[in-house]
Amino acid sequence: MDIPVRNIDDLRNEISRLKGVEQEQSIALSQRFRSPGAILSSIISIFHTPGNADGHKETGFFDQDIVSLISRFVLPFTLNKTVFRNSGFIIKTLVGLVSQKASHFITEDTMVGLWDKAKSLFKSKTPQETPAHKGVPPLSETY
């Protein structure tokens, strides 16, 4: 509603309209943050945006999933506190920059795949039964 302001009365009317809009928005905002559940759902909506009816995922505040966001902070901190503990400022800065870029490759999918591989290593290997006959043996005379 871009109403041209030509005189002082138009300006006063526009100011009162904007004050009314401000009150409506403050009421809506206070309703959104009234309960702890509403606050939690608002915070989660920042990190996770569900796909719409077309199956396309809308971009939220962050483009990465929660595992990638956590790894952006945990990976450089862990490396600088363990492996590069006695390194200088320049090395720690380079480790921080490289690990920030590497955190883009750490997603929920890669973590689930890594977990599945680790589980398969510890899974007991049982010999699988092979059937005595799998079709026609090679070089047989029955066609």
Short mmCIF file of N, CA, C and O in Angstrom, two decimals:
data_model
loop_
_atom_site.label_atom_id
_atom_site.label_comp_id
_atom_site.label_asym_id
_atom_site.label_seq_id
_atom_site.Cartn_x
_atom_site.Cartn_y
_atom_site.Cartn_z
N MET A 1 0.82 -1.17 0.00
CA MET A 1 0.00 0.00 0.00
C MET A 1 0.88 1.25 0.00
O MET A 1 1.09 1.86 1.03
N ASP A 2 1.35 1.62 -1.11
CA ASP A 2 2.13 2.84 -1.23
C ASP A 2 1.20 3.99 -1.54
O ASP A 2 0.85 4.25 -2.69
N ILE A 3 0.79 4.65 -0.50
CA ILE A 3 -0.10 5.81 -0.65
C ILE A 3 0.78 7.05 -0.68
O ILE A 3 1.59 7.25 0.23
N PRO A 4 0.63 7.88 -1.70
CA PRO A 4 1.47 9.08 -1.73
C PRO A 4 1.07 10.04 -0.61
O PRO A 4 -0.11 10.25 -0.33
N VAL A 5 2.05 10.56 0.04
CA VAL A 5 1.84 11.51 1.13
C VAL A 5 1.98 12.91 0.54
O VAL A 5 3.06 13.30 0.09
N ARG A 6 0.87 13.64 0.56
CA ARG A 6 0.88 14.97 -0.05
C ARG A 6 0.82 16.08 0.99
O ARG A 6 1.25 17.20 0.73
N ASN A 7 0.25 15.76 2.15
CA ASN A 7 0.17 16.80 3.18
C ASN A 7 0.34 16.15 4.55
O ASN A 7 0.53 14.94 4.67
N ILE A 8 0.22 16.95 5.59
CA ILE A 8 0.46 16.47 6.95
C ILE A 8 -0.61 15.49 7.40
O ILE A 8 -0.33 14.56 8.16
N ASP A 9 -1.84 15.65 6.93
CA ASP A 9 -2.90 14.71 7.31
C ASP A 9 -2.64 13.32 6.73
O ASP A 9 -2.87 12.31 7.40
N ASP A 10 -2.17 13.26 5.48
CA ASP A 10 -1.81 11.97 4.88
C ASP A 10 -0.68 11.30 5.66
O ASP A 10 -0.67 10.09 5.86
N LEU A 11 0.27 12.10 6.11
CA LEU A 11 1.39 11.57 6.89
C LEU A 11 0.91 11.02 8.22
O LEU A 11 1.32 9.94 8.64
N ARG A 12 0.02 11.73 8.89
CA ARG A 12 -0.51 11.26 10.18
C ARG A 12 -1.32 9.97 9.99
O ARG A 12 -1.24 9.06 10.82
N ASN A 13 -2.10 9.90 8.92
CA ASN A 13 -2.87 8.68 8.65
C ASN A 13 -1.95 7.49 8.38
O ASN A 13 -2.20 6.37 8.84
N GLU A 14 -0.89 7.72 7.65
CA GLU A 14 0.06 6.64 7.36
C GLU A 14 0.78 6.19 8.63
O GLU A 14 1.01 5.00 8.84
N ILE A 15 1.12 7.12 9.49
CA ILE A 15 1.78 6.77 10.76
C ILE A 15 0.84 5.94 11.62
O ILE A 15 1.25 4.93 12.21
N SER A 16 -0.43 6.33 11.71
CA SER A 16 -1.37 5.56 12.53
C SER A 16 -1.60 4.18 11.92
O SER A 16 -1.76 3.18 12.65
N ARG A 17 -1.63 4.08 10.59
CA ARG A 17 -1.78 2.77 9.94
C ARG A 17 -0.60 1.87 10.25
O ARG A 17 -0.74 0.70 10.56
N LEU A 18 0.61 2.44 10.18
CA LEU A 18 1.82 1.65 10.46
C LEU A 18 1.88 1.23 11.93
O LEU A 18 2.37 0.13 12.24
N LYS A 19 1.40 2.05 12.83
CA LYS A 19 1.36 1.65 14.25
C LYS A 19 0.40 0.48 14.45
O LYS A 19 0.67 -0.42 15.24
N GLY A 20 -0.72 0.50 13.73
CA GLY A 20 -1.66 -0.63 13.81
C GLY A 20 -1.05 -1.91 13.28
O GLY A 20 -1.22 -2.99 13.86
N VAL A 21 -0.31 -1.81 12.17
CA VAL A 21 0.37 -2.98 11.59
C VAL A 21 1.43 -3.50 12.56
O VAL A 21 1.58 -4.71 12.74
N GLU A 22 2.13 -2.58 13.23
CA GLU A 22 3.14 -2.98 14.20
C GLU A 22 2.52 -3.75 15.36
O GLU A 22 3.06 -4.77 15.81
N GLN A 23 1.37 -3.29 15.84
CA GLN A 23 0.70 -3.99 16.94
C GLN A 23 0.22 -5.37 16.51
O GLN A 23 0.36 -6.34 17.27
N GLU A 24 -0.31 -5.50 15.30
CA GLU A 24 -0.74 -6.80 14.80
C GLU A 24 0.43 -7.77 14.70
O GLU A 24 0.32 -8.94 15.08
N GLN A 25 1.56 -7.29 14.20
CA GLN A 25 2.73 -8.15 14.06
C GLN A 25 3.31 -8.53 15.41
O GLN A 25 3.79 -9.66 15.60
N SER A 26 3.28 -7.63 16.39
CA SER A 26 3.81 -7.97 17.71
C SER A 26 2.92 -9.00 18.39
O SER A 26 3.40 -9.88 19.10
N ILE A 27 1.60 -8.93 18.18
CA ILE A 27 0.70 -9.93 18.75
C ILE A 27 0.95 -11.29 18.11
O ILE A 27 1.02 -12.31 18.79
N ALA A 28 1.12 -11.30 16.78
CA ALA A 28 1.40 -12.56 16.09
C ALA A 28 2.73 -13.15 16.54
O ALA A 28 2.86 -14.37 16.71
N LEU A 29 3.72 -12.31 16.74
CA LEU A 29 5.03 -12.79 17.18
C LEU A 29 4.97 -13.33 18.61
O LEU A 29 5.58 -14.36 18.92
N SER A 30 4.23 -12.66 19.48
CA SER A 30 4.13 -13.16 20.86
C SER A 30 3.35 -14.48 20.90
O SER A 30 3.63 -15.33 21.74
N GLN A 31 2.39 -14.68 20.01
CA GLN A 31 1.69 -15.95 19.94
C GLN A 31 2.62 -17.07 19.50
O GLN A 31 2.50 -18.20 19.95
N ARG A 32 3.55 -16.76 18.60
CA ARG A 32 4.47 -17.77 18.10
C ARG A 32 5.44 -18.24 19.18
O ARG A 32 5.86 -19.39 19.19
N PHE A 33 5.81 -17.37 20.11
CA PHE A 33 6.78 -17.72 21.13
C PHE A 33 6.14 -17.81 22.52
O PHE A 33 6.80 -17.57 23.52
N ARG A 34 4.88 -18.20 22.59
CA ARG A 34 4.18 -18.25 23.86
C ARG A 34 4.61 -19.45 24.71
O ARG A 34 4.85 -19.33 25.89
N SER A 35 4.73 -20.64 24.13
CA SER A 35 5.04 -21.84 24.91
C SER A 35 6.42 -22.38 24.52
O SER A 35 6.94 -22.05 23.46
N PRO A 36 7.02 -23.21 25.38
CA PRO A 36 8.32 -23.80 25.05
C PRO A 36 8.26 -24.67 23.80
O PRO A 36 9.21 -24.71 23.03
N GLY A 37 7.14 -25.36 23.58
CA GLY A 37 7.01 -26.17 22.37
C GLY A 37 7.01 -25.33 21.11
O GLY A 37 7.57 -25.70 20.09
N ALA A 38 6.35 -24.15 21.19
CA ALA A 38 6.34 -23.25 20.04
C ALA A 38 7.73 -22.69 19.77
O ALA A 38 8.12 -22.51 18.62
N ILE A 39 8.47 -22.40 20.83
CA ILE A 39 9.83 -21.90 20.66
C ILE A 39 10.70 -22.97 20.02
O ILE A 39 11.47 -22.70 19.09
N LEU A 40 10.58 -24.21 20.49
CA LEU A 40 11.37 -25.31 19.94
C LEU A 40 11.03 -25.56 18.47
O LEU A 40 11.92 -25.76 17.64
N SER A 41 9.75 -25.52 18.14
CA SER A 41 9.38 -25.74 16.74
C SER A 41 9.87 -24.61 15.85
O SER A 41 10.22 -24.83 14.69
N SER A 42 9.93 -23.40 16.38
CA SER A 42 10.47 -22.28 15.60
C SER A 42 11.96 -22.46 15.35
O SER A 42 12.45 -22.18 14.26
N ILE A 43 12.69 -22.92 16.36
CA ILE A 43 14.12 -23.14 16.21
C ILE A 43 14.38 -24.28 15.24
O ILE A 43 15.26 -24.18 14.38
N ILE A 44 13.61 -25.35 15.33
CA ILE A 44 13.80 -26.48 14.43
C ILE A 44 13.47 -26.09 13.00
O ILE A 44 14.10 -26.55 12.06
N SER A 45 12.49 -25.20 12.82
CA SER A 45 12.14 -24.78 11.47
C SER A 45 13.27 -24.02 10.80
O SER A 45 13.33 -23.95 9.58
N ILE A 46 14.19 -23.46 11.58
CA ILE A 46 15.35 -22.80 10.99
C ILE A 46 16.27 -23.84 10.36
O ILE A 46 16.78 -23.65 9.26
N PHE A 47 16.48 -24.96 11.04
CA PHE A 47 17.42 -25.97 10.58
C PHE A 47 16.83 -26.93 9.56
O PHE A 47 17.51 -27.41 8.69
N HIS A 48 15.54 -27.25 9.69
CA HIS A 48 14.95 -28.28 8.86
C HIS A 48 13.75 -27.70 8.12
O HIS A 48 12.82 -27.20 8.73
N THR A 49 13.80 -27.77 6.79
CA THR A 49 12.66 -27.33 5.99
C THR A 49 12.13 -28.53 5.24
O THR A 49 12.83 -29.13 4.44
N PRO A 50 10.89 -28.93 5.50
CA PRO A 50 10.34 -30.08 4.80
C PRO A 50 10.07 -29.75 3.34
O PRO A 50 9.92 -28.59 2.96
N GLY A 51 10.03 -30.79 2.51
CA GLY A 51 9.74 -30.60 1.11
C GLY A 51 8.29 -30.23 0.91
O GLY A 51 7.41 -30.59 1.68
N ASN A 52 8.01 -29.49 -0.15
CA ASN A 52 6.63 -29.12 -0.42
C ASN A 52 5.95 -30.21 -1.23
O ASN A 52 6.46 -31.31 -1.38
N ALA A 53 4.78 -29.94 -1.78
CA ALA A 53 4.00 -30.96 -2.48
C ALA A 53 4.72 -31.47 -3.74
O ALA A 53 4.54 -32.61 -4.14
N ASP A 54 5.54 -30.63 -4.35
CA ASP A 54 6.28 -31.04 -5.55
C ASP A 54 7.49 -31.89 -5.23
O ASP A 54 8.12 -32.44 -6.11
N GLY A 55 7.86 -31.97 -3.96
CA GLY A 55 9.04 -32.74 -3.57
C GLY A 55 10.30 -31.90 -3.56
O GLY A 55 11.37 -32.38 -3.23
N HIS A 56 10.19 -30.62 -3.90
CA HIS A 56 11.35 -29.74 -3.87
C HIS A 56 11.55 -29.22 -2.45
O HIS A 56 10.61 -28.84 -1.78
N LYS A 57 12.80 -29.19 -2.04
CA LYS A 57 13.09 -28.73 -0.71
C LYS A 57 13.37 -27.24 -0.76
O LYS A 57 14.20 -26.78 -1.53
N GLU A 58 12.66 -26.47 0.06
CA GLU A 58 12.87 -25.05 0.09
C GLU A 58 14.13 -24.76 0.90
O GLU A 58 14.44 -25.45 1.85
N THR A 59 14.85 -23.72 0.53
CA THR A 59 16.05 -23.37 1.26
C THR A 59 15.67 -22.61 2.51
O THR A 59 14.89 -21.66 2.47
N GLY A 60 16.22 -23.02 3.63
CA GLY A 60 15.94 -22.36 4.89
C GLY A 60 17.05 -21.40 5.23
O GLY A 60 17.81 -20.94 4.38
N PHE A 61 17.16 -21.11 6.51
CA PHE A 61 18.20 -20.19 6.97
C PHE A 61 19.58 -20.80 6.74
O PHE A 61 20.51 -20.12 6.36
N PHE A 62 19.69 -22.09 6.96
CA PHE A 62 20.94 -22.81 6.72
C PHE A 62 20.70 -23.79 5.59
O PHE A 62 19.67 -24.44 5.53
N ASP A 63 21.66 -23.94 4.71
CA ASP A 63 21.52 -24.87 3.60
C ASP A 63 21.96 -26.28 3.97
O ASP A 63 21.73 -27.21 3.24
N GLN A 64 22.63 -26.44 5.11
CA GLN A 64 23.16 -27.74 5.49
C GLN A 64 22.26 -28.37 6.54
O GLN A 64 21.45 -27.71 7.18
N ASP A 65 22.44 -29.67 6.73
CA ASP A 65 21.69 -30.34 7.78
C ASP A 65 22.40 -30.14 9.12
O ASP A 65 23.46 -29.54 9.20
N ILE A 66 21.80 -30.64 10.18
CA ILE A 66 22.29 -30.38 11.53
C ILE A 66 23.66 -31.01 11.78
O ILE A 66 24.48 -30.45 12.48
N VAL A 67 23.92 -32.17 11.17
CA VAL A 67 25.22 -32.83 11.36
C VAL A 67 26.33 -31.98 10.74
O VAL A 67 27.40 -31.81 11.33
N SER A 68 26.09 -31.41 9.58
CA SER A 68 27.09 -30.55 8.94
C SER A 68 27.33 -29.29 9.75
O SER A 68 28.46 -28.83 9.87
N LEU A 69 26.27 -28.73 10.30
CA LEU A 69 26.43 -27.53 11.10
C LEU A 69 27.25 -27.80 12.36
O LEU A 69 28.10 -27.00 12.74
N ILE A 70 26.98 -28.92 13.00
CA ILE A 70 27.75 -29.27 14.21
C ILE A 70 29.20 -29.55 13.85
O ILE A 70 30.12 -29.14 14.56
N SER A 71 29.42 -30.23 12.71
CA SER A 71 30.80 -30.55 12.34
C SER A 71 31.61 -29.31 11.97
O SER A 71 32.83 -29.32 12.07
N ARG A 72 30.94 -28.23 11.59
CA ARG A 72 31.65 -26.99 11.29
C ARG A 72 32.35 -26.44 12.52
O ARG A 72 33.35 -25.73 12.42
N PHE A 73 31.82 -26.73 13.71
CA PHE A 73 32.42 -26.24 14.94
C PHE A 73 33.24 -27.30 15.65
O PHE A 73 34.28 -27.00 16.21
N VAL A 74 32.77 -28.53 15.62
CA VAL A 74 33.43 -29.60 16.37
C VAL A 74 34.73 -30.03 15.69
O VAL A 74 35.74 -30.27 16.37
N LEU A 75 34.74 -30.15 14.38
CA LEU A 75 35.92 -30.63 13.66
C LEU A 75 37.14 -29.74 13.86
O LEU A 75 38.20 -30.24 14.26
N PRO A 76 37.08 -28.42 13.64
CA PRO A 76 38.28 -27.61 13.89
C PRO A 76 38.68 -27.59 15.36
O PRO A 76 39.88 -27.63 15.68
N PHE A 77 37.70 -27.55 16.26
CA PHE A 77 38.02 -27.54 17.68
C PHE A 77 38.74 -28.81 18.10
O PHE A 77 39.75 -28.77 18.80
N THR A 78 38.24 -29.95 17.63
CA THR A 78 38.84 -31.24 17.99
C THR A 78 40.25 -31.37 17.41
O THR A 78 41.17 -31.81 18.10
N LEU A 79 40.41 -30.98 16.15
CA LEU A 79 41.73 -31.09 15.54
C LEU A 79 42.74 -30.18 16.23
O LEU A 79 43.89 -30.56 16.45
N ASN A 80 42.35 -28.97 16.54
CA ASN A 80 43.28 -28.03 17.18
C ASN A 80 43.59 -28.41 18.62
O ASN A 80 44.65 -28.07 19.13
N LYS A 81 42.70 -29.12 19.28
CA LYS A 81 42.96 -29.52 20.66
C LYS A 81 43.70 -30.85 20.77
O LYS A 81 44.24 -31.16 21.82
N THR A 82 43.69 -31.66 19.71
CA THR A 82 44.33 -32.97 19.80
C THR A 82 45.55 -33.06 18.90
O THR A 82 46.67 -33.09 19.37
N VAL A 83 45.34 -33.12 17.61
CA VAL A 83 46.43 -33.37 16.67
C VAL A 83 47.39 -32.17 16.58
O VAL A 83 48.61 -32.34 16.61
N PHE A 84 46.84 -30.97 16.49
CA PHE A 84 47.67 -29.78 16.31
C PHE A 84 47.74 -28.95 17.59
O PHE A 84 47.67 -27.73 17.57
N ARG A 85 47.92 -29.64 18.71
CA ARG A 85 47.91 -28.98 20.01
C ARG A 85 49.07 -27.99 20.16
O ARG A 85 48.88 -26.88 20.62
N ASN A 86 50.26 -28.36 19.78
CA ASN A 86 51.42 -27.50 19.98
C ASN A 86 51.79 -26.72 18.72
O ASN A 86 52.90 -26.23 18.61
N SER A 87 50.88 -26.58 17.80
CA SER A 87 51.14 -25.85 16.57
C SER A 87 50.96 -24.36 16.80
O SER A 87 50.35 -23.91 17.76
N GLY A 88 51.48 -23.61 15.83
CA GLY A 88 51.37 -22.16 15.92
C GLY A 88 50.04 -21.64 15.42
O GLY A 88 49.14 -22.38 14.99
N PHE A 89 49.92 -20.32 15.47
CA PHE A 89 48.68 -19.64 15.09
C PHE A 89 48.34 -19.86 13.62
O PHE A 89 47.18 -20.10 13.28
N ILE A 90 49.32 -19.81 12.75
CA ILE A 90 49.07 -19.95 11.31
C ILE A 90 48.59 -21.35 10.98
O ILE A 90 47.63 -21.54 10.21
N ILE A 91 49.21 -22.38 11.57
CA ILE A 91 48.80 -23.76 11.32
C ILE A 91 47.37 -23.98 11.82
O ILE A 91 46.55 -24.60 11.15
N LYS A 92 47.06 -23.47 13.02
CA LYS A 92 45.72 -23.65 13.56
C LYS A 92 44.68 -22.92 12.71
O LYS A 92 43.57 -23.41 12.53
N THR A 93 45.03 -21.78 12.16
CA THR A 93 44.11 -21.05 11.28
C THR A 93 43.88 -21.83 10.01
O THR A 93 42.73 -21.95 9.53
N LEU A 94 44.94 -22.38 9.42
CA LEU A 94 44.80 -23.17 8.21
C LEU A 94 43.97 -24.43 8.46
O LEU A 94 43.13 -24.82 7.63
N VAL A 95 44.18 -25.07 9.60
CA VAL A 95 43.39 -26.25 9.95
C VAL A 95 41.92 -25.86 10.09
O VAL A 95 41.03 -26.58 9.63
N GLY A 96 41.64 -24.72 10.69
CA GLY A 96 40.27 -24.25 10.83
C GLY A 96 39.62 -23.99 9.48
O GLY A 96 38.47 -24.38 9.24
N LEU A 97 40.36 -23.35 8.56
CA LEU A 97 39.80 -23.07 7.24
C LEU A 97 39.55 -24.34 6.44
O LEU A 97 38.50 -24.50 5.80
N VAL A 98 40.52 -25.25 6.46
CA VAL A 98 40.37 -26.50 5.71
C VAL A 98 39.25 -27.35 6.29
O VAL A 98 38.45 -27.94 5.55
N SER A 99 39.15 -27.40 7.60
CA SER A 99 38.10 -28.22 8.20
C SER A 99 36.72 -27.60 8.00
O SER A 99 35.72 -28.31 7.94
N GLN A 100 36.64 -26.28 7.87
CA GLN A 100 35.37 -25.64 7.53
C GLN A 100 34.91 -26.08 6.15
O GLN A 100 33.74 -26.36 5.93
N LYS A 101 35.83 -26.13 5.21
CA LYS A 101 35.49 -26.58 3.86
C LYS A 101 35.18 -28.07 3.84
O LYS A 101 34.31 -28.52 3.11
N ALA A 102 35.89 -28.85 4.64
CA ALA A 102 35.66 -30.30 4.68
C ALA A 102 34.33 -30.64 5.34
O ALA A 102 33.75 -31.69 5.07
N SER A 103 33.81 -29.76 6.17
CA SER A 103 32.56 -30.05 6.85
C SER A 103 31.37 -30.07 5.89
O SER A 103 30.33 -30.62 6.22
N HIS A 104 31.53 -29.51 4.70
CA HIS A 104 30.45 -29.58 3.71
C HIS A 104 30.24 -31.01 3.22
O HIS A 104 29.17 -31.36 2.75
N PHE A 105 31.26 -31.84 3.33
CA PHE A 105 31.15 -33.23 2.89
C PHE A 105 30.62 -34.15 3.97
O PHE A 105 30.29 -35.30 3.71
N ILE A 106 30.54 -33.66 5.20
CA ILE A 106 30.01 -34.45 6.31
C ILE A 106 28.53 -34.15 6.42
O ILE A 106 28.13 -33.08 6.83
N THR A 107 27.70 -35.12 6.02
CA THR A 107 26.26 -34.96 6.08
C THR A 107 25.66 -36.11 6.86
O THR A 107 26.36 -37.04 7.27
N GLU A 108 24.35 -36.06 7.04
CA GLU A 108 23.67 -37.16 7.73
C GLU A 108 23.81 -38.45 6.94
O GLU A 108 23.97 -39.53 7.51
N ASP A 109 23.77 -38.35 5.61
CA ASP A 109 23.88 -39.55 4.77
C ASP A 109 25.24 -40.21 4.92
O ASP A 109 25.34 -41.43 5.01
N THR A 110 26.31 -39.41 4.94
CA THR A 110 27.64 -40.01 5.08
C THR A 110 27.83 -40.61 6.47
O THR A 110 28.48 -41.63 6.61
N MET A 111 27.24 -39.97 7.48
CA MET A 111 27.36 -40.52 8.83
C MET A 111 26.59 -41.84 8.96
O MET A 111 27.08 -42.77 9.59
N VAL A 112 25.43 -41.92 8.33
CA VAL A 112 24.66 -43.17 8.36
C VAL A 112 25.41 -44.27 7.60
O VAL A 112 25.48 -45.41 8.05
N GLY A 113 25.99 -43.92 6.46
CA GLY A 113 26.77 -44.90 5.70
C GLY A 113 27.98 -45.39 6.48
O GLY A 113 28.30 -46.59 6.46
N LEU A 114 28.66 -44.47 7.17
CA LEU A 114 29.82 -44.85 7.99
C LEU A 114 29.39 -45.75 9.14
O LEU A 114 30.06 -46.74 9.45
N TRP A 115 28.25 -45.44 9.75
CA TRP A 115 27.74 -46.26 10.85
C TRP A 115 27.37 -47.66 10.36
O TRP A 115 27.65 -48.64 11.04
N ASP A 116 26.76 -47.75 9.18
CA ASP A 116 26.41 -49.06 8.62
C ASP A 116 27.65 -49.89 8.33
O ASP A 116 27.67 -51.10 8.55
N LYS A 117 28.70 -49.26 7.81
CA LYS A 117 29.96 -49.98 7.55
C LYS A 117 30.58 -50.48 8.84
O LYS A 117 31.09 -51.60 8.90
N ALA A 118 30.55 -49.64 9.89
CA ALA A 118 31.11 -50.06 11.17
C ALA A 118 30.30 -51.22 11.76
O ALA A 118 30.86 -52.16 12.33
N LYS A 119 28.99 -51.18 11.62
CA LYS A 119 28.16 -52.28 12.12
C LYS A 119 28.41 -53.56 11.35
O LYS A 119 28.42 -54.64 11.93
N SER A 120 28.65 -53.44 10.04
CA SER A 120 28.88 -54.65 9.25
C SER A 120 30.23 -55.30 9.60
O SER A 120 30.38 -56.50 9.44
N LEU A 121 31.20 -54.51 10.07
CA LEU A 121 32.47 -55.09 10.49
C LEU A 121 32.31 -55.96 11.74
O LEU A 121 32.99 -56.98 11.88
N PHE A 122 31.43 -55.55 12.63
CA PHE A 122 31.26 -56.28 13.88
C PHE A 122 30.15 -57.31 13.82
O PHE A 122 29.96 -58.05 14.77
N LYS A 123 29.44 -57.38 12.72
CA LYS A 123 28.37 -58.35 12.58
C LYS A 123 28.99 -59.73 12.42
O LYS A 123 29.99 -59.91 11.74
N SER A 124 28.41 -60.72 13.07
CA SER A 124 28.96 -62.07 12.99
C SER A 124 28.75 -62.63 11.58
O SER A 124 27.67 -62.51 11.01
N LYS A 125 29.77 -63.20 11.07
CA LYS A 125 29.71 -63.77 9.72
C LYS A 125 29.21 -65.20 9.83
O LYS A 125 29.87 -66.06 10.38
N THR A 126 28.05 -65.46 9.29
CA THR A 126 27.51 -66.81 9.27
C THR A 126 27.59 -67.31 7.84
O THR A 126 27.27 -66.58 6.90
N PRO A 127 28.04 -68.56 7.66
CA PRO A 127 28.11 -69.07 6.29
C PRO A 127 26.72 -69.21 5.72
O PRO A 127 25.83 -69.78 6.35
N GLN A 128 26.53 -68.66 4.54
CA GLN A 128 25.23 -68.73 3.92
C GLN A 128 25.11 -70.03 3.15
O GLN A 128 26.06 -70.51 2.54
N GLU A 129 23.92 -70.60 3.20
CA GLU A 129 23.68 -71.85 2.50
C GLU A 129 23.57 -71.60 1.01
O GLU A 129 22.86 -70.71 0.58
N THR A 130 24.29 -72.39 0.26
CA THR A 130 24.19 -72.27 -1.20
C THR A 130 23.31 -73.41 -1.70
O THR A 130 23.46 -74.55 -1.28
N PRO A 131 22.38 -73.11 -2.56
CA PRO A 131 21.52 -74.19 -3.07
C PRO A 131 22.34 -75.16 -3.92
O PRO A 131 23.32 -74.80 -4.56
N ALA A 132 21.91 -76.43 -3.89
CA ALA A 132 22.64 -77.47 -4.61
C ALA A 132 22.56 -77.26 -6.11
O ALA A 132 23.50 -77.57 -6.84
N HIS A 133 21.49 -76.74 -6.57
CA HIS A 133 21.30 -76.57 -8.00
C HIS A 133 20.88 -75.14 -8.29
O HIS A 133 19.86 -74.69 -7.83
N LYS A 134 21.65 -74.43 -9.05
CA LYS A 134 21.27 -73.10 -9.49
C LYS A 134 21.14 -73.15 -11.00
O LYS A 134 22.08 -72.84 -11.72
N GLY A 135 20.03 -73.54 -11.48
CA GLY A 135 19.82 -73.57 -12.92
C GLY A 135 20.54 -74.71 -13.57
O GLY A 135 20.87 -75.73 -12.97
N VAL A 136 20.82 -74.57 -14.84
CA VAL A 136 21.47 -75.61 -15.64
C VAL A 136 22.98 -75.45 -15.49
O VAL A 136 23.53 -74.37 -15.66
N PRO A 137 23.71 -76.52 -15.12
CA PRO A 137 25.16 -76.41 -15.00
C PRO A 137 25.79 -76.16 -16.37
O PRO A 137 25.26 -76.56 -17.40
N PRO A 138 26.94 -75.50 -16.38
CA PRO A 138 27.59 -75.25 -17.67
C PRO A 138 28.04 -76.55 -18.32
O PRO A 138 28.34 -77.55 -17.67
N LEU A 139 28.08 -76.55 -19.62
CA LEU A 139 28.48 -77.67 -20.45
C LEU A 139 27.57 -78.90 -20.29
O LEU A 139 28.01 -80.04 -20.47
N SER A 140 26.37 -78.67 -19.88
CA SER A 140 25.45 -79.80 -19.76
C SER A 140 24.79 -80.04 -21.11
O SER A 140 24.71 -79.18 -21.94
N GLU A 141 24.30 -81.24 -21.28
CA GLU A 141 23.70 -81.60 -22.56
C GLU A 141 22.20 -81.34 -22.58
O GLU A 141 21.56 -81.63 -23.56
N THR A 142 21.66 -80.85 -21.49
CA THR A 142 20.22 -80.56 -21.48
C THR A 142 20.00 -79.09 -21.75
O THR A 142 20.37 -78.24 -20.96
N TYR A 143 19.40 -78.83 -22.86
CA TYR A 143 19.10 -77.43 -23.22
C TYR A 143 17.64 -77.19 -23.20
O TYR A 143 16.80 -77.70 -23.74
#
